[in-house]
Short mmCIF file of C-alpha atoms in Angstrom, two decimals:
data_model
loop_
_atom_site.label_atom_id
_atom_site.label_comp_id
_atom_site.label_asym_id
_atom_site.label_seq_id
_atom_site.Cartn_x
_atom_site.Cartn_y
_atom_site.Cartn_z
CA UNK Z 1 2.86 -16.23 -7.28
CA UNK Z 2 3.41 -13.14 -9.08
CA UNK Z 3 4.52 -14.95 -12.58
CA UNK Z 4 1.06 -16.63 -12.64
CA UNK Z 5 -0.45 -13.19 -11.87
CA UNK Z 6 1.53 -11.52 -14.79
CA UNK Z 7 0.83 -14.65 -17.65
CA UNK Z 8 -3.16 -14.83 -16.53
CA UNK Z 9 -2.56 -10.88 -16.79
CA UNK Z 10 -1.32 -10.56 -20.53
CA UNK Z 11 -4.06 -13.51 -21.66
CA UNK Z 12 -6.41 -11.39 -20.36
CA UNK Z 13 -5.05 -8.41 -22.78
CA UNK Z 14 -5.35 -10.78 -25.69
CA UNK Z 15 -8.71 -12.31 -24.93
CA UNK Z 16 -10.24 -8.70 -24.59
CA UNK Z 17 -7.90 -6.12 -26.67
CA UNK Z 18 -10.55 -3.26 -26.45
CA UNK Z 19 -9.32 -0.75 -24.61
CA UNK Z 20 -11.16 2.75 -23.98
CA UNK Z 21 -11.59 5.80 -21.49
CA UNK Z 22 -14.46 4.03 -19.93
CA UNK Z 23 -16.13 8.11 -19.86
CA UNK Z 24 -18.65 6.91 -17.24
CA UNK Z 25 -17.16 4.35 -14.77
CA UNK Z 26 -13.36 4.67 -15.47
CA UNK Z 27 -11.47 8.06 -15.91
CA UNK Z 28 -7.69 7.93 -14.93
CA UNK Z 29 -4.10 9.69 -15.19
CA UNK Z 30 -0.65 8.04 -15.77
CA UNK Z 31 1.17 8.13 -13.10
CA UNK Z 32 3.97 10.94 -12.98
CA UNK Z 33 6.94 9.74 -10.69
CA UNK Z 34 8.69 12.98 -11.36
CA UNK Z 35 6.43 15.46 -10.17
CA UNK Z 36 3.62 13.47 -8.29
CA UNK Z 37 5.54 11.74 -5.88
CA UNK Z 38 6.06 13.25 -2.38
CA UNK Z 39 10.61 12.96 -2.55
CA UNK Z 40 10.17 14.88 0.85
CA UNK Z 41 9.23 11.62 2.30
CA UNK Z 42 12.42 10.20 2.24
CA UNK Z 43 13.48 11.76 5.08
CA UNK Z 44 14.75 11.70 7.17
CA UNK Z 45 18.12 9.95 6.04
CA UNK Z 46 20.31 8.58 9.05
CA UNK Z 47 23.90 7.29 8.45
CA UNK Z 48 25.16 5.25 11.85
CA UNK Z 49 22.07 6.47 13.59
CA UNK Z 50 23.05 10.13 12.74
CA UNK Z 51 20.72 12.57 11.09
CA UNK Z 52 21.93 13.92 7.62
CA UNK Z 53 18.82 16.06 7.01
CA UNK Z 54 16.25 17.88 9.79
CA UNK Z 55 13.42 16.87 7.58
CA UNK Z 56 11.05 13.93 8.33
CA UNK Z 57 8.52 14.11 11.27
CA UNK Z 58 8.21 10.59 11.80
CA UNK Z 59 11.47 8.58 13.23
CA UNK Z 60 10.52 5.25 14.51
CA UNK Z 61 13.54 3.28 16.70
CA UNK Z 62 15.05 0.10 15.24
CA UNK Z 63 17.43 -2.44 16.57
CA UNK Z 64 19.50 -2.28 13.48
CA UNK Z 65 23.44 -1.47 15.43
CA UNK Z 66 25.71 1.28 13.89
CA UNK Z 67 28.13 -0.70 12.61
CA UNK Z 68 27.13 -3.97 10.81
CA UNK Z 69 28.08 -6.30 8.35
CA UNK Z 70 26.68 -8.84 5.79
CA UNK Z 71 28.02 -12.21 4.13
CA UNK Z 72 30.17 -14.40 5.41
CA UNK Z 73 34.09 -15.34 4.16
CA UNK Z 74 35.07 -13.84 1.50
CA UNK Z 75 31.96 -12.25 0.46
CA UNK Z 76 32.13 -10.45 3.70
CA UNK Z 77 30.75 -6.77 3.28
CA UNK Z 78 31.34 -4.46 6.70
CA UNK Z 79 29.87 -1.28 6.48
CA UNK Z 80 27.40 1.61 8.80
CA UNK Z 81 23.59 1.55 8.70
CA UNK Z 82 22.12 3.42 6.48
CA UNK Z 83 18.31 4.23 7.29
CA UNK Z 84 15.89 6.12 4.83
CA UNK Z 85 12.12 6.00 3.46
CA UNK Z 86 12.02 3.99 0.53
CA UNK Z 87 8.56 4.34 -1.97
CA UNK Z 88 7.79 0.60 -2.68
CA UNK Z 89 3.91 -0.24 -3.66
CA UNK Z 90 0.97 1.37 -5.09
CA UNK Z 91 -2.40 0.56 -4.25
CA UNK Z 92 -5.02 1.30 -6.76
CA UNK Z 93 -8.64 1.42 -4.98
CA UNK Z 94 -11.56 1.39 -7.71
CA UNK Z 95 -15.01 0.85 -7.21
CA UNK Z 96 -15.76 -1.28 -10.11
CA UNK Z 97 -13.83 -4.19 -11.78
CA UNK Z 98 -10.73 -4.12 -14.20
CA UNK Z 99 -10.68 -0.04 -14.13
CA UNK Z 100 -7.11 0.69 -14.12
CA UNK Z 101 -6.98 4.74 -12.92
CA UNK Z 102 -3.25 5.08 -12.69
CA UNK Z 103 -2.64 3.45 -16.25
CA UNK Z 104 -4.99 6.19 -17.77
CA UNK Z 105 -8.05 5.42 -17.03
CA UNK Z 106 -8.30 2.48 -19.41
CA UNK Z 107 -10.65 -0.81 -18.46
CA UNK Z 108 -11.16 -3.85 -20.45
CA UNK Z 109 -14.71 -3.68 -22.07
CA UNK Z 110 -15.23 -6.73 -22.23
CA UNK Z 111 -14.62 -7.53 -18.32
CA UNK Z 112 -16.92 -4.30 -17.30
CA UNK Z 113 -19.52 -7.53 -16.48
CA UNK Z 114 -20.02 -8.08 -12.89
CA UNK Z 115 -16.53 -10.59 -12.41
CA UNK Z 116 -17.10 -12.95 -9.38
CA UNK Z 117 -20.70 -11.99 -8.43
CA UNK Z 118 -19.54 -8.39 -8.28
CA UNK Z 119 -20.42 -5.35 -10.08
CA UNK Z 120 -20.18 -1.94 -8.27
CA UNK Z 121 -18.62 -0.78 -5.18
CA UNK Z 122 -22.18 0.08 -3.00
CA UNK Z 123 -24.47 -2.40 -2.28
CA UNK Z 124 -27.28 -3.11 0.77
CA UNK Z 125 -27.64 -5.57 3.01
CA UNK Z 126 -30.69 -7.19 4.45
CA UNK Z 127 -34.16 -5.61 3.99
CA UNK Z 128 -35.42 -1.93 3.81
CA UNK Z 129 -33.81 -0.08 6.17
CA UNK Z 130 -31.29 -2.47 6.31
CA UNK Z 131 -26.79 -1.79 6.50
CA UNK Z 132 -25.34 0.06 3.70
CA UNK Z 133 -22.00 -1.24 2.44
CA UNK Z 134 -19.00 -0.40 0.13
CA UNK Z 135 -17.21 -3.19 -1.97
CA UNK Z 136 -13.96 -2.38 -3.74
CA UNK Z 137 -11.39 -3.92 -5.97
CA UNK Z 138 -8.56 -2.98 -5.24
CA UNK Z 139 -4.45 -3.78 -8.05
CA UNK Z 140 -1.07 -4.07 -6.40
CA UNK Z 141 1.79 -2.50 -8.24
CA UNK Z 142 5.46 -2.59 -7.51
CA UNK Z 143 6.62 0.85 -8.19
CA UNK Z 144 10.35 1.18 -6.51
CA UNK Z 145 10.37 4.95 -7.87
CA UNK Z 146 13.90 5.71 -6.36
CA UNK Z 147 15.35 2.59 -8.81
CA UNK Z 148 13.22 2.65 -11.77
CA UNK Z 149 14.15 6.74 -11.76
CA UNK Z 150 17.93 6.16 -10.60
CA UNK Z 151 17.35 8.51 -8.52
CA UNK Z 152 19.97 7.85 -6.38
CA UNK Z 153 23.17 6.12 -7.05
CA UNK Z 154 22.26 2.39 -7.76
CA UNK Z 155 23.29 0.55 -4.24
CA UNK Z 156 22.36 -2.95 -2.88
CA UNK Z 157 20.23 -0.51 -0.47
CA UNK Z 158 17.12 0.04 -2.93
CA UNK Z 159 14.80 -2.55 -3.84
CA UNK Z 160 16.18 -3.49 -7.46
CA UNK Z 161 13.02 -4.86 -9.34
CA UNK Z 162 11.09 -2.93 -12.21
CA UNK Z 163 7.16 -1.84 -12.34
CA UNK Z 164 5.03 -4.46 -12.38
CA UNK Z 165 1.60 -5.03 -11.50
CA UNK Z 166 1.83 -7.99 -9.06
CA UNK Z 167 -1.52 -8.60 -8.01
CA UNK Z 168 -5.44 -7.83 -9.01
CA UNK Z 169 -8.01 -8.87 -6.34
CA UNK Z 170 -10.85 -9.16 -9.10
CA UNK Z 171 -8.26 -12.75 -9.69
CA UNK Z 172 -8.67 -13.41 -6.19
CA UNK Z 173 -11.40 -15.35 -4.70
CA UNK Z 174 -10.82 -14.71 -0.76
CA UNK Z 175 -11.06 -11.03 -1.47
CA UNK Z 176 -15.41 -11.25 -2.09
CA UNK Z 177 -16.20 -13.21 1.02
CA UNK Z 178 -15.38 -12.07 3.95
CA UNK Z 179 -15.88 -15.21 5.61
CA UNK Z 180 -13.61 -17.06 3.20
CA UNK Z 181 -10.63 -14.64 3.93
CA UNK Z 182 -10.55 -16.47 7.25
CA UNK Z 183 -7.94 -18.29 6.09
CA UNK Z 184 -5.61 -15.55 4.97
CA UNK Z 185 -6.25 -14.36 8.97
CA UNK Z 186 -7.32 -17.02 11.34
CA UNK Z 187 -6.89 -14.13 14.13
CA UNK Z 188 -9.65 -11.94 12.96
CA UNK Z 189 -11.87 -13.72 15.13
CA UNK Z 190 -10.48 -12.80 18.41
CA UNK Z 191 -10.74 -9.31 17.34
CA UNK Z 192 -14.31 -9.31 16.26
CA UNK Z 193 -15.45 -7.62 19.52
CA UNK Z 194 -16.66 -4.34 20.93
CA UNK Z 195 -13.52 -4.40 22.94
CA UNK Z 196 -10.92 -4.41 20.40
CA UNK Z 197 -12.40 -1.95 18.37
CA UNK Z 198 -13.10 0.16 20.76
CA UNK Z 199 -9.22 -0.25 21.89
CA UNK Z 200 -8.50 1.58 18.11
CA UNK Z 201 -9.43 4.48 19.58
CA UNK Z 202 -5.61 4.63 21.21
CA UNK Z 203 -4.42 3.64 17.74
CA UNK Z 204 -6.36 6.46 16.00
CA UNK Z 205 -5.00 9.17 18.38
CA UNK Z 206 -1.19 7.96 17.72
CA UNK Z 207 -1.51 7.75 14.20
CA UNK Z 208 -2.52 11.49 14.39
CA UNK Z 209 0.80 11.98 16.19
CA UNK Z 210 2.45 10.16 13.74
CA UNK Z 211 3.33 6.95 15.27
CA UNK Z 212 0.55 4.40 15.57
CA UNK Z 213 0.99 1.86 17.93
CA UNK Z 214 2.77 -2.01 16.27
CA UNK Z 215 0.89 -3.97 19.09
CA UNK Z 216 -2.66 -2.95 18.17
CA UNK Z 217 -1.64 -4.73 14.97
CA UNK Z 218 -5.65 -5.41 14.30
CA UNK Z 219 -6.64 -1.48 14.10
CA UNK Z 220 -6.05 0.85 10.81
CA UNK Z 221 -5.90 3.88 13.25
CA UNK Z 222 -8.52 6.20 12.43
CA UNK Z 223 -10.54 4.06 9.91
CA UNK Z 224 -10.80 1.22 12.72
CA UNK Z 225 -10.83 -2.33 12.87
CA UNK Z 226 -8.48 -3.98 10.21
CA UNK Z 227 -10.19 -7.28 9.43
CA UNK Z 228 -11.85 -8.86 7.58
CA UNK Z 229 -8.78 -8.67 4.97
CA UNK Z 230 -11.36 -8.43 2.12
CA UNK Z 231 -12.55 -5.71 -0.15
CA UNK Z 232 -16.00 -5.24 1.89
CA UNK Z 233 -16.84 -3.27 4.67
CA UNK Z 234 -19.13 -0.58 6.18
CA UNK Z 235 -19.87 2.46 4.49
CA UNK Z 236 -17.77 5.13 5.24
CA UNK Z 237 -18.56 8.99 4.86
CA UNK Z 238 -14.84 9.55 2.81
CA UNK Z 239 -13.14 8.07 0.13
CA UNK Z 240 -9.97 8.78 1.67
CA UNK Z 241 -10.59 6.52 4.61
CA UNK Z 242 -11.84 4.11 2.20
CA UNK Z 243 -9.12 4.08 0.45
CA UNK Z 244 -6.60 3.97 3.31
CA UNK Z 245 -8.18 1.27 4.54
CA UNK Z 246 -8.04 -0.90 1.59
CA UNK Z 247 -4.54 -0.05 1.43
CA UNK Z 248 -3.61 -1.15 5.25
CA UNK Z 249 -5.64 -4.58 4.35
CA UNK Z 250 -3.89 -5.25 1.30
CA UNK Z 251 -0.29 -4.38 2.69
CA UNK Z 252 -0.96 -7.07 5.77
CA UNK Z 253 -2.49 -9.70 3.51
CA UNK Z 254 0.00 -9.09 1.31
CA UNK Z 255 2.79 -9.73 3.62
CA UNK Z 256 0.96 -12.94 4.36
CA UNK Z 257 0.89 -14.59 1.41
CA UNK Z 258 4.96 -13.57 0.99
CA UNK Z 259 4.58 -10.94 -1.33
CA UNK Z 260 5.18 -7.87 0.84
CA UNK Z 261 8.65 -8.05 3.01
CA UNK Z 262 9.57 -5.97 5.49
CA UNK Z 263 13.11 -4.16 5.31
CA UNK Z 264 14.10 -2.54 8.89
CA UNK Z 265 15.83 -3.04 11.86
CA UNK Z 266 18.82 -5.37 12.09
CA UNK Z 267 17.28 -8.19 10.74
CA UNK Z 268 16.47 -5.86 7.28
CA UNK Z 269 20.32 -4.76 6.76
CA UNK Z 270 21.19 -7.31 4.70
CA UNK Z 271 18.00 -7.37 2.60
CA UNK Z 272 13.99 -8.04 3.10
CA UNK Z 273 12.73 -10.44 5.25
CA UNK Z 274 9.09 -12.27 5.84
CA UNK Z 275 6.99 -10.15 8.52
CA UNK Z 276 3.44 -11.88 8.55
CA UNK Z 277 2.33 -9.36 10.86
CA UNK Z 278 3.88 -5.85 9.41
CA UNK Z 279 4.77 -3.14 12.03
CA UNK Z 280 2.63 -0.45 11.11
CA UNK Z 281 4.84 2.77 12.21
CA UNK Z 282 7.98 1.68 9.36
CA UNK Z 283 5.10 2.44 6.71
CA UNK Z 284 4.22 5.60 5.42
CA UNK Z 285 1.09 6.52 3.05
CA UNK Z 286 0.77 9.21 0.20
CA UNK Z 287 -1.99 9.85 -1.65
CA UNK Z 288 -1.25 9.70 -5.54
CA UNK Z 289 -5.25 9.91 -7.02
CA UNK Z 290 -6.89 11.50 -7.94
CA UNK Z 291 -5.53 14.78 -6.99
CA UNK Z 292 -1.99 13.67 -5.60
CA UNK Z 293 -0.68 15.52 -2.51
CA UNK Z 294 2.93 16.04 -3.38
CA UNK Z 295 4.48 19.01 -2.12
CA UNK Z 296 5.61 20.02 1.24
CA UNK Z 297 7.11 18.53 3.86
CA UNK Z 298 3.78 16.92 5.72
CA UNK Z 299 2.23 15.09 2.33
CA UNK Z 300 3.28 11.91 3.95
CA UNK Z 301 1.07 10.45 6.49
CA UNK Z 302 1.21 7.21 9.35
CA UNK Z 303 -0.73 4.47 8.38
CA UNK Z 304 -4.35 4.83 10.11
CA UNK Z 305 -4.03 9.07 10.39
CA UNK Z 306 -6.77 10.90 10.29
CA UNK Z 307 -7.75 12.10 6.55
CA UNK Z 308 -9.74 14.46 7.76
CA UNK Z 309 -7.02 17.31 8.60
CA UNK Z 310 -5.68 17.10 5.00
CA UNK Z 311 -7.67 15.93 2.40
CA UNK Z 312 -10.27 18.40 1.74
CA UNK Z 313 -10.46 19.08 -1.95
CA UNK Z 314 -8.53 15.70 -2.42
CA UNK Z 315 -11.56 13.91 -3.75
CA UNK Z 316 -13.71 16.04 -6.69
CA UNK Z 317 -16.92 14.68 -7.18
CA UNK Z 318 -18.08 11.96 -9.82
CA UNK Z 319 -14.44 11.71 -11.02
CA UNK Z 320 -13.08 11.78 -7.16
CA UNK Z 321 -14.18 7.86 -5.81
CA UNK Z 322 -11.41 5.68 -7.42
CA UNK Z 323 -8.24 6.79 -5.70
CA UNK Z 324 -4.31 5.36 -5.28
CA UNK Z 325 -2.24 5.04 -2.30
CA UNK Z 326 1.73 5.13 -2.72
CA UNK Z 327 3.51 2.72 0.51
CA UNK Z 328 6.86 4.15 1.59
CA UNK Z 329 8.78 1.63 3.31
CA UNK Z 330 11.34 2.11 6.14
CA UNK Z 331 14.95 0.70 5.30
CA UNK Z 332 17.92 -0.08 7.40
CA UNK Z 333 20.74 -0.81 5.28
CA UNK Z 334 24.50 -2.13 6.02
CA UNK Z 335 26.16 0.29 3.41
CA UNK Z 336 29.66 -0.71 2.68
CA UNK Z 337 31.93 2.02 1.77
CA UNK Z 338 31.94 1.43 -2.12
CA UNK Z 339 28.40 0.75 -3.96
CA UNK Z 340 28.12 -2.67 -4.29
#
């Protein structure tokens, strides 16, 4: 899927090669791995279940054993788990079409045109007086920081792949009707009830304590319900929520379509596996835009926690409503005693 993606991608840069600082819809800032990335959040680092480092609030249980061992014959590898937050995706969240934040600020001028039937991120529904909504777009990029940096000492335990951006949703046609990204989620609904979402409640208030809860799989914690897996939905007083949202949606449609893997417990020692339903509590957000939190040891957060008790300041105004999530990803690993 992703090749596709990538060739559509660079056709794209040849059909429109005018590139600007779109001043008044798209402003931006390169990325900075080295200084605007939370390394805190790799911890904490466990080696046979034992704690190197004190660091690292969040420590979910996994079956993966102490001991373990991958291959078979003579490619037989035995070696101890080795368990450790992993940054693995980037979620840019923009309000209007082919604005690329994290890449500078730059936007194709000549796709600034509504794309799909859409052209801004607010729109109403129904008469006057009627439900105010929020639409965003929102670019997947793989961004396995601890490889691409070599930060650490280049083991079959890191994801081995370079940046790339591996998916834009203004390509994908599910991700404007809500009704149409029924078939990415059949489930969604069984959970379009007052009962379920009220039930997020429980998955709000352990998100704030850092673990939110794998079997209320169709709550985002404190920005509720989960579905529809499309860029709409109701208006929400912060971007942060907003953002964190789209994030959560796109990491569990994601993972349905085969393109987001999940890497714990013992089934993730020997490398990533398909998890259509991702367990929440092995993924970690970090805000990286507009104003990245990345210092300390609490800038990580659980997936649905409340914005509210960090991110004041986070979101300046006119140049504050376009914003980027970093994932960090949970990994058990069967480390062998050489670096394979």
């Amino acid at each position: 899927m992703k090749a596709p993606l990538v060739i559509l991608f660079c056709a794209l840069v040849c059909a429109f090669p005018a590139m600007s600082e779109a001043s008044g819809l798209c402003r931006g800032r390169v990325t900075n791995p080295v200084t605007e990335v939370c390394w805190s959040c790799i911890f904490p680092i466990k080696v046979a279940g034992a704690r190197l480092s004190a660091k690292g609030v969040t420590d979910p249980a996994t079956d993966a054993p102490a001991v373990c061992t991958c291959g078979a014959g003579p490619s037989l590898r035995v070696g101890l788990n080795m368990s450790f937050w992993e940054p693995l995706r980037t979620v840019e969240i923009v309000r209007h079409p082919w604005c690329f934040p994290t890449l500078g600020g730059v936007a194709f001028e000549g796709l600034q045109a509504p794309a799909h039937g859409r052209s801004s991120s607010r729109g109403r529904v129904g008469e006057e007086g009627g439900r105010h909504t929020a639409f965003y777009e929102a670019h997947w990029f793989h961004t396995p920081w601890l490889f691409v940096l070599e930060a650490l000492l280049d083991t079959v335990c890191l994801e081995q792949s370079p940046w790339d951006l591996a998916y834009l949703t203004e390509l994908d046609p599910l991700w404007n009707d809500a009704v149409a990204a029924f078939v990415v989620a059949p489930e969604s609904a069984i959970f379009s009830n007052p009962a379920a979402v009220a039930a997020c409640a429980a998955d709000c208030a352990a998100a704030t304590l850092g673990a939110p809860r794998p079997e209320l799989f169709w709550c985002s914690g404190c920005q509720g319900s989960l579905y529809p897996l499309s860029g709409w939905m109701a208006q929400m007083t912060s971007p942060l929520a907003a953002w964190h949202l789209i994030a959560a949606r796109m990491s569990v449609k994601l993972a349905r379509e085969g393109v987001l893997w999940a890497a714990y417990g013992k089934a993730g020692q020997c490398g990533p596996y398909f998890q259509p339903i991702p367990r929440k509590d092995v993924w970690r957000t970090q805000l990286i835009y507009p104003r990245p939190e990345a210092s300390g040891s609490s800038c990580c957060h659980a997936l649905g926690a409340p914005t509210q008790t960090w991110g004041a300041g986070r979101t300046p105004p006119v140049t504050g409503e376009d914003g980027a999530i970093l994932l960090w990803r949970l990994r058990d690993c069967c480390q062998g005693s050489g670096f394979f």
